[in-house]
């Protein structure tokens, strides 16, 4: 609601300065409009410089994260996962350094897991995913199955030749609404290794990587038709629908996906999680 601007009466003539008061004294008593304008300009320049400095710092965070060769190196104990008869080791990868066999594997697993949830949209979406797969900024965690007999020597196995691939995570360090985030593009596991806690382990590792690199949040996109994935992220991992998701931006907008997030600081929470209520004007007749 707007408030009326208070109107001030002009100073009374009874309090006018005496004729003997010189012009210099008047100038000292009256605020200079030039000084006020200069102060405003200076404040704007300061704010602008602060904004630019912040933007530069955030962009440097992204560059630093992208420059790291192996993000798993900071978590040596997490290169191996063993539970319920499943034993795997993890390796890092880059989108522009994938072998032909790995590209073929990624495409095959994507088709196996995602053709159903995407439905009629899959042919076009598959083309998009193929481009994303080999982007220079794409980062990977590759999941290799290893024999339980080699569990005592997993560190050497994970760094050298490993067993067959059973899944992967594709992620990037990017800016969303000026917030540095780790965005998970894909988390794909073969059906036979699903339901064993491996997906939760990988996402927890992703969250650690995000915080290690000073990211404000982890974000990802999930197809609404993929009910198992929606339940996994929202119920088990406590991700929430972001304010950037189409259903939050415009509830009338019919989209087949939701954007989820988990934030790690107040600024990211305010921008990516807190739902801004649109003010409405009610007309009373």
PDB file of N, CA and C in Angstrom, residues 92-187:
ATOM      1  N   UNK A  92      36.747 -40.699 -11.921  1.00  0.00           N
ATOM      2  CA  UNK A  92      36.331 -39.421 -12.503  1.00  0.00           C
ATOM      3  C   UNK A  92      36.494 -39.437 -14.020  1.00  0.00           C
ATOM      4  N   UNK A  93      35.725 -38.589 -14.699  1.00  0.00           N
ATOM      5  CA  UNK A  93      35.833 -38.471 -16.146  1.00  0.00           C
ATOM      6  C   UNK A  93      35.418 -37.098 -16.632  1.00  0.00           C
ATOM      7  N   UNK A  94      35.762 -36.785 -17.895  1.00  0.00           N
ATOM      8  CA  UNK A  94      35.436 -35.504 -18.521  1.00  0.00           C
ATOM      9  C   UNK A  94      34.702 -35.751 -19.837  1.00  0.00           C
ATOM     10  N   UNK A  95      33.760 -34.888 -20.127  1.00  0.00           N
ATOM     11  CA  UNK A  95      32.929 -35.062 -21.316  1.00  0.00           C
ATOM     12  C   UNK A  95      33.696 -35.075 -22.624  1.00  0.00           C
ATOM     13  N   UNK A  96      34.760 -34.311 -22.703  1.00  0.00           N
ATOM     14  CA  UNK A  96      35.531 -34.238 -23.958  1.00  0.00           C
ATOM     15  C   UNK A  96      36.657 -35.268 -24.026  1.00  0.00           C
ATOM     16  N   UNK A  97      36.662 -36.206 -23.057  1.00  0.00           N
ATOM     17  CA  UNK A  97      37.705 -37.231 -23.062  1.00  0.00           C
ATOM     18  C   UNK A  97      37.124 -38.639 -22.952  1.00  0.00           C
ATOM     19  N   UNK A  98      35.896 -38.810 -23.435  1.00  0.00           N
ATOM     20  CA  UNK A  98      35.240 -40.112 -23.350  1.00  0.00           C
ATOM     21  C   UNK A  98      35.664 -41.002 -24.510  1.00  0.00           C
ATOM     22  N   UNK A  99      35.919 -42.253 -24.216  1.00  0.00           N
ATOM     23  CA  UNK A  99      36.235 -43.214 -25.276  1.00  0.00           C
ATOM     24  C   UNK A  99      34.947 -43.592 -26.013  1.00  0.00           C
ATOM     25  N   UNK A 100      35.085 -44.172 -27.185  1.00  0.00           N
ATOM     26  CA  UNK A 100      33.917 -44.584 -27.972  1.00  0.00           C
ATOM     27  C   UNK A 100      33.073 -45.604 -27.214  1.00  0.00           C
ATOM     28  N   UNK A 101      33.741 -46.523 -26.521  1.00  0.00           N
ATOM     29  CA  UNK A 101      32.993 -47.561 -25.789  1.00  0.00           C
ATOM     30  C   UNK A 101      32.207 -46.963 -24.632  1.00  0.00           C
ATOM     31  N   UNK A 102      32.766 -45.967 -23.966  1.00  0.00           N
ATOM     32  CA  UNK A 102      32.062 -45.321 -22.853  1.00  0.00           C
ATOM     33  C   UNK A 102      30.880 -44.505 -23.377  1.00  0.00           C
ATOM     34  N   UNK A 103      31.058 -43.807 -24.493  1.00  0.00           N
ATOM     35  CA  UNK A 103      29.951 -43.068 -25.100  1.00  0.00           C
ATOM     36  C   UNK A 103      28.810 -44.016 -25.443  1.00  0.00           C
ATOM     37  N   UNK A 104      29.147 -45.148 -26.019  1.00  0.00           N
ATOM     38  CA  UNK A 104      28.139 -46.141 -26.391  1.00  0.00           C
ATOM     39  C   UNK A 104      27.418 -46.652 -25.145  1.00  0.00           C
ATOM     40  N   UNK A 105      28.166 -46.885 -24.068  1.00  0.00           N
ATOM     41  CA  UNK A 105      27.562 -47.359 -22.828  1.00  0.00           C
ATOM     42  C   UNK A 105      26.585 -46.318 -22.266  1.00  0.00           C
ATOM     43  N   UNK A 106      27.007 -45.058 -22.228  1.00  0.00           N
ATOM     44  CA  UNK A 106      26.164 -43.984 -21.698  1.00  0.00           C
ATOM     45  C   UNK A 106      24.862 -43.884 -22.489  1.00  0.00           C
ATOM     46  N   UNK A 107      24.973 -43.889 -23.804  1.00  0.00           N
ATOM     47  CA  UNK A 107      23.774 -43.786 -24.645  1.00  0.00           C
ATOM     48  C   UNK A 107      22.829 -44.957 -24.411  1.00  0.00           C
ATOM     49  N   UNK A 108      23.395 -46.147 -24.272  1.00  0.00           N
ATOM     50  CA  UNK A 108      22.567 -47.327 -24.064  1.00  0.00           C
ATOM     51  C   UNK A 108      21.839 -47.307 -22.736  1.00  0.00           C
ATOM     52  N   UNK A 109      22.530 -46.899 -21.663  1.00  0.00           N
ATOM     53  CA  UNK A 109      21.913 -46.863 -20.344  1.00  0.00           C
ATOM     54  C   UNK A 109      20.864 -45.755 -20.255  1.00  0.00           C
ATOM     55  N   UNK A 110      21.135 -44.630 -20.901  1.00  0.00           N
ATOM     56  CA  UNK A 110      20.143 -43.554 -20.939  1.00  0.00           C
ATOM     57  C   UNK A 110      18.862 -44.013 -21.618  1.00  0.00           C
ATOM     58  N   UNK A 111      19.006 -44.686 -22.734  1.00  0.00           N
ATOM     59  CA  UNK A 111      17.833 -45.174 -23.459  1.00  0.00           C
ATOM     60  C   UNK A 111      17.059 -46.195 -22.622  1.00  0.00           C
ATOM     61  N   UNK A 112      17.788 -47.092 -21.964  1.00  0.00           N
ATOM     62  CA  UNK A 112      17.156 -48.120 -21.146  1.00  0.00           C
ATOM     63  C   UNK A 112      16.353 -47.518 -20.002  1.00  0.00           C
ATOM     64  N   UNK A 113      16.929 -46.514 -19.331  1.00  0.00           N
ATOM     65  CA  UNK A 113      16.284 -45.957 -18.135  1.00  0.00           C
ATOM     66  C   UNK A 113      15.321 -44.819 -18.410  1.00  0.00           C
ATOM     67  N   UNK A 114      15.533 -44.058 -19.495  1.00  0.00           N
ATOM     68  CA  UNK A 114      14.800 -42.810 -19.658  1.00  0.00           C
ATOM     69  C   UNK A 114      13.786 -42.784 -20.789  1.00  0.00           C
ATOM     70  N   UNK A 115      13.825 -43.727 -21.686  1.00  0.00           N
ATOM     71  CA  UNK A 115      12.873 -43.709 -22.806  1.00  0.00           C
ATOM     72  C   UNK A 115      11.439 -43.781 -22.294  1.00  0.00           C
ATOM     73  N   UNK A 116      11.208 -44.582 -21.267  1.00  0.00           N
ATOM     74  CA  UNK A 116       9.862 -44.699 -20.713  1.00  0.00           C
ATOM     75  C   UNK A 116       9.353 -43.414 -20.100  1.00  0.00           C
ATOM     76  N   UNK A 117      10.072 -42.815 -19.131  1.00  0.00           N
ATOM     77  CA  UNK A 117       9.598 -41.572 -18.519  1.00  0.00           C
ATOM     78  C   UNK A 117       9.415 -40.412 -19.500  1.00  0.00           C
ATOM     79  N   UNK A 118      10.258 -40.349 -20.539  1.00  0.00           N
ATOM     80  CA  UNK A 118      10.132 -39.249 -21.496  1.00  0.00           C
ATOM     81  C   UNK A 118       9.026 -39.492 -22.515  1.00  0.00           C
ATOM     82  N   UNK A 119       8.692 -40.739 -22.764  1.00  0.00           N
ATOM     83  CA  UNK A 119       7.624 -41.043 -23.709  1.00  0.00           C
ATOM     84  C   UNK A 119       7.908 -40.503 -25.097  1.00  0.00           C
ATOM     85  N   UNK A 120       6.943 -39.797 -25.645  1.00  0.00           N
ATOM     86  CA  UNK A 120       7.059 -39.278 -27.015  1.00  0.00           C
ATOM     87  C   UNK A 120       8.136 -38.211 -27.153  1.00  0.00           C
ATOM     88  N   UNK A 121       8.590 -37.645 -26.035  1.00  0.00           N
ATOM     89  CA  UNK A 121       9.625 -36.609 -26.081  1.00  0.00           C
ATOM     90  C   UNK A 121      11.030 -37.206 -26.220  1.00  0.00           C
ATOM     91  N   UNK A 122      11.144 -38.518 -26.062  1.00  0.00           N
ATOM     92  CA  UNK A 122      12.469 -39.125 -26.015  1.00  0.00           C
ATOM     93  C   UNK A 122      13.317 -38.907 -27.267  1.00  0.00           C
ATOM     94  N   UNK A 123      12.803 -39.073 -28.488  1.00  0.00           N
ATOM     95  CA  UNK A 123      13.669 -38.896 -29.672  1.00  0.00           C
ATOM     96  C   UNK A 123      14.404 -37.560 -29.689  1.00  0.00           C
ATOM     97  N   UNK A 124      13.709 -36.472 -29.352  1.00  0.00           N
ATOM     98  CA  UNK A 124      14.366 -35.163 -29.329  1.00  0.00           C
ATOM     99  C   UNK A 124      15.275 -35.023 -28.116  1.00  0.00           C
ATOM    100  N   UNK A 125      14.809 -35.550 -26.978  1.00  0.00           N
ATOM    101  CA  UNK A 125      15.601 -35.446 -25.762  1.00  0.00           C
ATOM    102  C   UNK A 125      16.891 -36.248 -25.880  1.00  0.00           C
ATOM    103  N   UNK A 126      16.846 -37.358 -26.592  1.00  0.00           N
ATOM    104  CA  UNK A 126      18.034 -38.184 -26.777  1.00  0.00           C
ATOM    105  C   UNK A 126      19.126 -37.412 -27.508  1.00  0.00           C
ATOM    106  N   UNK A 127      18.730 -36.604 -28.490  1.00  0.00           N
ATOM    107  CA  UNK A 127      19.695 -35.789 -29.218  1.00  0.00           C
ATOM    108  C   UNK A 127      20.353 -34.766 -28.299  1.00  0.00           C
ATOM    109  N   UNK A 128      19.531 -34.164 -27.421  1.00  0.00           N
ATOM    110  CA  UNK A 128      20.048 -33.185 -26.467  1.00  0.00           C
ATOM    111  C   UNK A 128      21.062 -33.845 -25.530  1.00  0.00           C
ATOM    112  N   UNK A 129      20.713 -35.030 -25.045  1.00  0.00           N
ATOM    113  CA  UNK A 129      21.583 -35.730 -24.098  1.00  0.00           C
ATOM    114  C   UNK A 129      22.897 -36.160 -24.748  1.00  0.00           C
ATOM    115  N   UNK A 130      22.861 -36.468 -26.021  1.00  0.00           N
ATOM    116  CA  UNK A 130      24.111 -36.827 -26.710  1.00  0.00           C
ATOM    117  C   UNK A 130      25.049 -35.634 -26.793  1.00  0.00           C
ATOM    118  N   UNK A 131      24.481 -34.448 -26.999  1.00  0.00           N
ATOM    119  CA  UNK A 131      25.322 -33.240 -27.026  1.00  0.00           C
ATOM    120  C   UNK A 131      25.865 -32.928 -25.630  1.00  0.00           C
ATOM    121  N   UNK A 132      25.007 -33.048 -24.624  1.00  0.00           N
ATOM    122  CA  UNK A 132      25.428 -32.782 -23.258  1.00  0.00           C
ATOM    123  C   UNK A 132      26.516 -33.754 -22.810  1.00  0.00           C
ATOM    124  N   UNK A 133      26.416 -34.983 -23.280  1.00  0.00           N
ATOM    125  CA  UNK A 133      27.325 -36.045 -22.866  1.00  0.00           C
ATOM    126  C   UNK A 133      28.789 -35.694 -23.123  1.00  0.00           C
ATOM    127  N   UNK A 134      29.085 -35.045 -24.244  1.00  0.00           N
ATOM    128  CA  UNK A 134      30.472 -34.791 -24.638  1.00  0.00           C
ATOM    129  C   UNK A 134      30.895 -33.334 -24.457  1.00  0.00           C
ATOM    130  N   UNK A 135      30.091 -32.539 -23.776  1.00  0.00           N
ATOM    131  CA  UNK A 135      30.446 -31.135 -23.563  1.00  0.00           C
ATOM    132  C   UNK A 135      31.712 -31.032 -22.714  1.00  0.00           C
ATOM    133  N   UNK A 136      32.610 -30.100 -23.022  1.00  0.00           N
ATOM    134  CA  UNK A 136      33.870 -29.964 -22.265  1.00  0.00           C
ATOM    135  C   UNK A 136      33.643 -29.726 -20.780  1.00  0.00           C
ATOM    136  N   UNK A 137      32.536 -29.049 -20.432  1.00  0.00           N
ATOM    137  CA  UNK A 137      32.280 -28.749 -19.022  1.00  0.00           C
ATOM    138  C   UNK A 137      31.605 -29.901 -18.269  1.00  0.00           C
ATOM    139  N   UNK A 138      31.236 -30.961 -18.979  1.00  0.00           N
ATOM    140  CA  UNK A 138      30.607 -32.113 -18.336  1.00  0.00           C
ATOM    141  C   UNK A 138      31.634 -32.888 -17.512  1.00  0.00           C
ATOM    142  N   UNK A 139      31.260 -33.200 -16.278  1.00  0.00           N
ATOM    143  CA  UNK A 139      32.112 -33.998 -15.395  1.00  0.00           C
ATOM    144  C   UNK A 139      31.370 -35.289 -15.050  1.00  0.00           C
ATOM    145  N   UNK A 140      32.146 -36.350 -14.796  1.00  0.00           N
ATOM    146  CA  UNK A 140      31.543 -37.657 -14.559  1.00  0.00           C
ATOM    147  C   UNK A 140      32.099 -38.333 -13.318  1.00  0.00           C
ATOM    148  N   UNK A 141      31.241 -39.134 -12.693  1.00  0.00           N
ATOM    149  CA  UNK A 141      31.655 -40.176 -11.770  1.00  0.00           C
ATOM    150  C   UNK A 141      31.224 -41.487 -12.413  1.00  0.00           C
ATOM    151  N   UNK A 142      32.189 -42.319 -12.767  1.00  0.00           N
ATOM    152  CA  UNK A 142      31.875 -43.617 -13.362  1.00  0.00           C
ATOM    153  C   UNK A 142      31.906 -44.691 -12.285  1.00  0.00           C
ATOM    154  N   UNK A 143      30.897 -45.554 -12.304  1.00  0.00           N
ATOM    155  CA  UNK A 143      30.744 -46.599 -11.290  1.00  0.00           C
ATOM    156  C   UNK A 143      31.129 -47.941 -11.908  1.00  0.00           C
ATOM    157  N   UNK A 144      32.205 -48.541 -11.394  1.00  0.00           N
ATOM    158  CA  UNK A 144      32.692 -49.828 -11.893  1.00  0.00           C
ATOM    159  C   UNK A 144      32.450 -50.920 -10.851  1.00  0.00           C
ATOM    160  N   UNK A 145      31.933 -52.021 -11.296  1.00  0.00           N
ATOM    161  CA  UNK A 145      31.751 -53.159 -10.392  1.00  0.00           C
ATOM    162  C   UNK A 145      33.081 -53.893 -10.236  1.00  0.00           C
ATOM    163  N   UNK A 146      33.382 -54.284  -8.989  1.00  0.00           N
ATOM    164  CA  UNK A 146      34.605 -55.032  -8.722  1.00  0.00           C
ATOM    165  C   UNK A 146      34.254 -56.301  -7.960  1.00  0.00           C
ATOM    166  N   UNK A 147      35.146 -57.272  -8.053  1.00  0.00           N
ATOM    167  CA  UNK A 147      34.934 -58.536  -7.365  1.00  0.00           C
ATOM    168  C   UNK A 147      35.103 -58.362  -5.867  1.00  0.00           C
ATOM    169  N   UNK A 148      34.223 -59.008  -5.096  1.00  0.00           N
ATOM    170  CA  UNK A 148      34.325 -58.931  -3.638  1.00  0.00           C
ATOM    171  C   UNK A 148      35.648 -59.473  -3.124  1.00  0.00           C
ATOM    172  N   UNK A 149      36.284 -60.332  -3.917  1.00  0.00           N
ATOM    173  CA  UNK A 149      37.565 -60.910  -3.493  1.00  0.00           C
ATOM    174  C   UNK A 149      38.683 -59.874  -3.492  1.00  0.00           C
ATOM    175  N   UNK A 150      38.428 -58.724  -4.180  1.00  0.00           N
ATOM    176  CA  UNK A 150      39.456 -57.681  -4.262  1.00  0.00           C
ATOM    177  C   UNK A 150      39.173 -56.501  -3.339  1.00  0.00           C
ATOM    178  N   UNK A 151      38.247 -56.712  -2.386  1.00  0.00           N
ATOM    179  CA  UNK A 151      37.826 -55.606  -1.530  1.00  0.00           C
ATOM    180  C   UNK A 151      38.987 -55.005  -0.742  1.00  0.00           C
ATOM    181  N   UNK A 152      39.939 -55.826  -0.322  1.00  0.00           N
ATOM    182  CA  UNK A 152      41.041 -55.323   0.489  1.00  0.00           C
ATOM    183  C   UNK A 152      42.017 -54.456  -0.297  1.00  0.00           C
ATOM    184  N   UNK A 153      41.911 -54.478  -1.602  1.00  0.00           N
ATOM    185  CA  UNK A 153      42.843 -53.708  -2.430  1.00  0.00           C
ATOM    186  C   UNK A 153      42.089 -52.786  -3.377  1.00  0.00           C
ATOM    187  N   UNK A 154      40.976 -52.217  -2.889  1.00  0.00           N
ATOM    188  CA  UNK A 154      40.121 -51.405  -3.761  1.00  0.00           C
ATOM    189  C   UNK A 154      40.784 -50.110  -4.219  1.00  0.00           C
ATOM    190  N   UNK A 155      41.673 -49.536  -3.399  1.00  0.00           N
ATOM    191  CA  UNK A 155      42.300 -48.275  -3.796  1.00  0.00           C
ATOM    192  C   UNK A 155      43.116 -48.455  -5.067  1.00  0.00           C
ATOM    193  N   UNK A 156      43.841 -49.569  -5.151  1.00  0.00           N
ATOM    194  CA  UNK A 156      44.637 -49.834  -6.346  1.00  0.00           C
ATOM    195  C   UNK A 156      43.736 -50.165  -7.524  1.00  0.00           C
ATOM    196  N   UNK A 157      42.663 -50.910  -7.263  1.00  0.00           N
ATOM    197  CA  UNK A 157      41.740 -51.302  -8.338  1.00  0.00           C
ATOM    198  C   UNK A 157      41.073 -50.076  -8.946  1.00  0.00           C
ATOM    199  N   UNK A 158      40.631 -49.143  -8.093  1.00  0.00           N
ATOM    200  CA  UNK A 158      39.911 -47.969  -8.577  1.00  0.00           C
ATOM    201  C   UNK A 158      40.801 -47.053  -9.402  1.00  0.00           C
ATOM    202  N   UNK A 159      42.095 -47.053  -9.094  1.00  0.00           N
ATOM    203  CA  UNK A 159      43.010 -46.190  -9.834  1.00  0.00           C
ATOM    204  C   UNK A 159      43.547 -46.858 -11.093  1.00  0.00           C
ATOM    205  N   UNK A 160      43.487 -48.177 -11.133  1.00  0.00           N
ATOM    206  CA  UNK A 160      43.983 -48.893 -12.305  1.00  0.00           C
ATOM    207  C   UNK A 160      42.790 -49.464 -13.081  1.00  0.00           C
ATOM    208  N   UNK A 161      42.979 -50.617 -13.679  1.00  0.00           N
ATOM    209  CA  UNK A 161      41.889 -51.226 -14.434  1.00  0.00           C
ATOM    210  C   UNK A 161      40.790 -51.682 -13.491  1.00  0.00           C
ATOM    211  N   UNK A 162      39.551 -51.417 -13.880  1.00  0.00           N
ATOM    212  CA  UNK A 162      38.402 -51.780 -13.049  1.00  0.00           C
ATOM    213  C   UNK A 162      37.505 -52.743 -13.807  1.00  0.00           C
ATOM    214  N   UNK A 163      36.476 -53.197 -13.095  1.00  0.00           N
ATOM    215  CA  UNK A 163      35.509 -54.085 -13.710  1.00  0.00           C
ATOM    216  C   UNK A 163      34.555 -53.327 -14.615  1.00  0.00           C
ATOM    217  N   UNK A 164      33.474 -53.975 -15.042  1.00  0.00           N
ATOM    218  CA  UNK A 164      32.535 -53.354 -15.978  1.00  0.00           C
ATOM    219  C   UNK A 164      31.778 -52.179 -15.366  1.00  0.00           C
ATOM    220  N   UNK A 165      31.408 -51.251 -16.217  1.00  0.00           N
ATOM    221  CA  UNK A 165      30.592 -50.120 -15.777  1.00  0.00           C
ATOM    222  C   UNK A 165      29.193 -50.601 -15.413  1.00  0.00           C
ATOM    223  N   UNK A 166      28.652 -50.034 -14.326  1.00  0.00           N
ATOM    224  CA  UNK A 166      27.270 -50.338 -13.938  1.00  0.00           C
ATOM    225  C   UNK A 166      26.462 -49.063 -13.730  1.00  0.00           C
ATOM    226  N   UNK A 167      27.077 -47.899 -13.999  1.00  0.00           N
ATOM    227  CA  UNK A 167      26.351 -46.647 -13.854  1.00  0.00           C
ATOM    228  C   UNK A 167      27.275 -45.450 -13.925  1.00  0.00           C
ATOM    229  N   UNK A 168      26.678 -44.266 -13.847  1.00  0.00           N
ATOM    230  CA  UNK A 168      27.471 -43.034 -13.888  1.00  0.00           C
ATOM    231  C   UNK A 168      26.646 -41.859 -13.370  1.00  0.00           C
ATOM    232  N   UNK A 169      27.364 -40.831 -12.973  1.00  0.00           N
ATOM    233  CA  UNK A 169      26.766 -39.529 -12.651  1.00  0.00           C
ATOM    234  C   UNK A 169      27.400 -38.513 -13.576  1.00  0.00           C
ATOM    235  N   UNK A 170      26.573 -37.683 -14.213  1.00  0.00           N
ATOM    236  CA  UNK A 170      27.098 -36.567 -15.006  1.00  0.00           C
ATOM    237  C   UNK A 170      26.680 -35.280 -14.315  1.00  0.00           C
ATOM    238  N   UNK A 171      27.634 -34.377 -14.099  1.00  0.00           N
ATOM    239  CA  UNK A 171      27.335 -33.130 -13.389  1.00  0.00           C
ATOM    240  C   UNK A 171      28.164 -31.989 -13.967  1.00  0.00           C
ATOM    241  N   UNK A 172      27.772 -30.773 -13.592  1.00  0.00           N
ATOM    242  CA  UNK A 172      28.508 -29.578 -14.011  1.00  0.00           C
ATOM    243  C   UNK A 172      28.505 -28.553 -12.889  1.00  0.00           C
ATOM    244  N   UNK A 173      29.502 -27.683 -12.911  1.00  0.00           N
ATOM    245  CA  UNK A 173      29.532 -26.527 -12.022  1.00  0.00           C
ATOM    246  C   UNK A 173      29.079 -25.322 -12.847  1.00  0.00           C
ATOM    247  N   UNK A 174      27.943 -24.758 -12.469  1.00  0.00           N
ATOM    248  CA  UNK A 174      27.379 -23.668 -13.265  1.00  0.00           C
ATOM    249  C   UNK A 174      26.779 -22.603 -12.346  1.00  0.00           C
ATOM    250  N   UNK A 175      26.329 -21.496 -12.955  1.00  0.00           N
ATOM    251  CA  UNK A 175      25.620 -20.449 -12.226  1.00  0.00           C
ATOM    252  C   UNK A 175      24.125 -20.554 -12.497  1.00  0.00           C
ATOM    253  N   UNK A 176      23.333 -20.493 -11.445  1.00  0.00           N
ATOM    254  CA  UNK A 176      21.881 -20.426 -11.564  1.00  0.00           C
ATOM    255  C   UNK A 176      21.404 -19.249 -10.727  1.00  0.00           C
ATOM    256  N   UNK A 177      20.832 -18.240 -11.394  1.00  0.00           N
ATOM    257  CA  UNK A 177      20.396 -17.025 -10.696  1.00  0.00           C
ATOM    258  C   UNK A 177      21.546 -16.420  -9.879  1.00  0.00           C
ATOM    259  N   UNK A 178      22.743 -16.420 -10.484  1.00  0.00           N
ATOM    260  CA  UNK A 178      23.959 -15.862  -9.874  1.00  0.00           C
ATOM    261  C   UNK A 178      24.429 -16.650  -8.649  1.00  0.00           C
ATOM    262  N   UNK A 179      23.883 -17.838  -8.445  1.00  0.00           N
ATOM    263  CA  UNK A 179      24.321 -18.715  -7.363  1.00  0.00           C
ATOM    264  C   UNK A 179      25.168 -19.833  -7.969  1.00  0.00           C
ATOM    265  N   UNK A 180      26.378 -20.073  -7.457  1.00  0.00           N
ATOM    266  CA  UNK A 180      27.181 -21.191  -7.969  1.00  0.00           C
ATOM    267  C   UNK A 180      26.591 -22.516  -7.482  1.00  0.00           C
ATOM    268  N   UNK A 181      26.310 -23.409  -8.406  1.00  0.00           N
ATOM    269  CA  UNK A 181      25.687 -24.679  -8.037  1.00  0.00           C
ATOM    270  C   UNK A 181      26.370 -25.842  -8.750  1.00  0.00           C
ATOM    271  N   UNK A 182      26.260 -27.003  -8.147  1.00  0.00           N
ATOM    272  CA  UNK A 182      26.612 -28.244  -8.821  1.00  0.00           C
ATOM    273  C   UNK A 182      25.303 -28.797  -9.355  1.00  0.00           C
ATOM    274  N   UNK A 183      25.184 -28.871 -10.678  1.00  0.00           N
ATOM    275  CA  UNK A 183      23.950 -29.337 -11.305  1.00  0.00           C
ATOM    276  C   UNK A 183      24.149 -30.770 -11.788  1.00  0.00           C
ATOM    277  N   UNK A 184      23.326 -31.681 -11.257  1.00  0.00           N
ATOM    278  CA  UNK A 184      23.388 -33.085 -11.659  1.00  0.00           C
ATOM    279  C   UNK A 184      22.559 -33.264 -12.930  1.00  0.00           C
ATOM    280  N   UNK A 185      23.240 -33.554 -14.035  1.00  0.00           N
ATOM    281  CA  UNK A 185      22.542 -33.759 -15.298  1.00  0.00           C
ATOM    282  C   UNK A 185      21.995 -35.182 -15.388  1.00  0.00           C
ATOM    283  N   UNK A 186      22.751 -36.140 -14.901  1.00  0.00           N
ATOM    284  CA  UNK A 186      22.310 -37.547 -14.967  1.00  0.00           C
ATOM    285  C   UNK A 186      22.801 -38.315 -13.745  1.00  0.00           C
ATOM    286  N   UNK A 187      21.935 -39.166 -13.220  1.00  0.00           N
ATOM    287  CA  UNK A 187      22.335 -40.215 -12.284  1.00  0.00           C
ATOM    288  C   UNK A 187      21.688 -41.484 -12.808  1.00  0.00           C
TER     289      UNK A 187
END
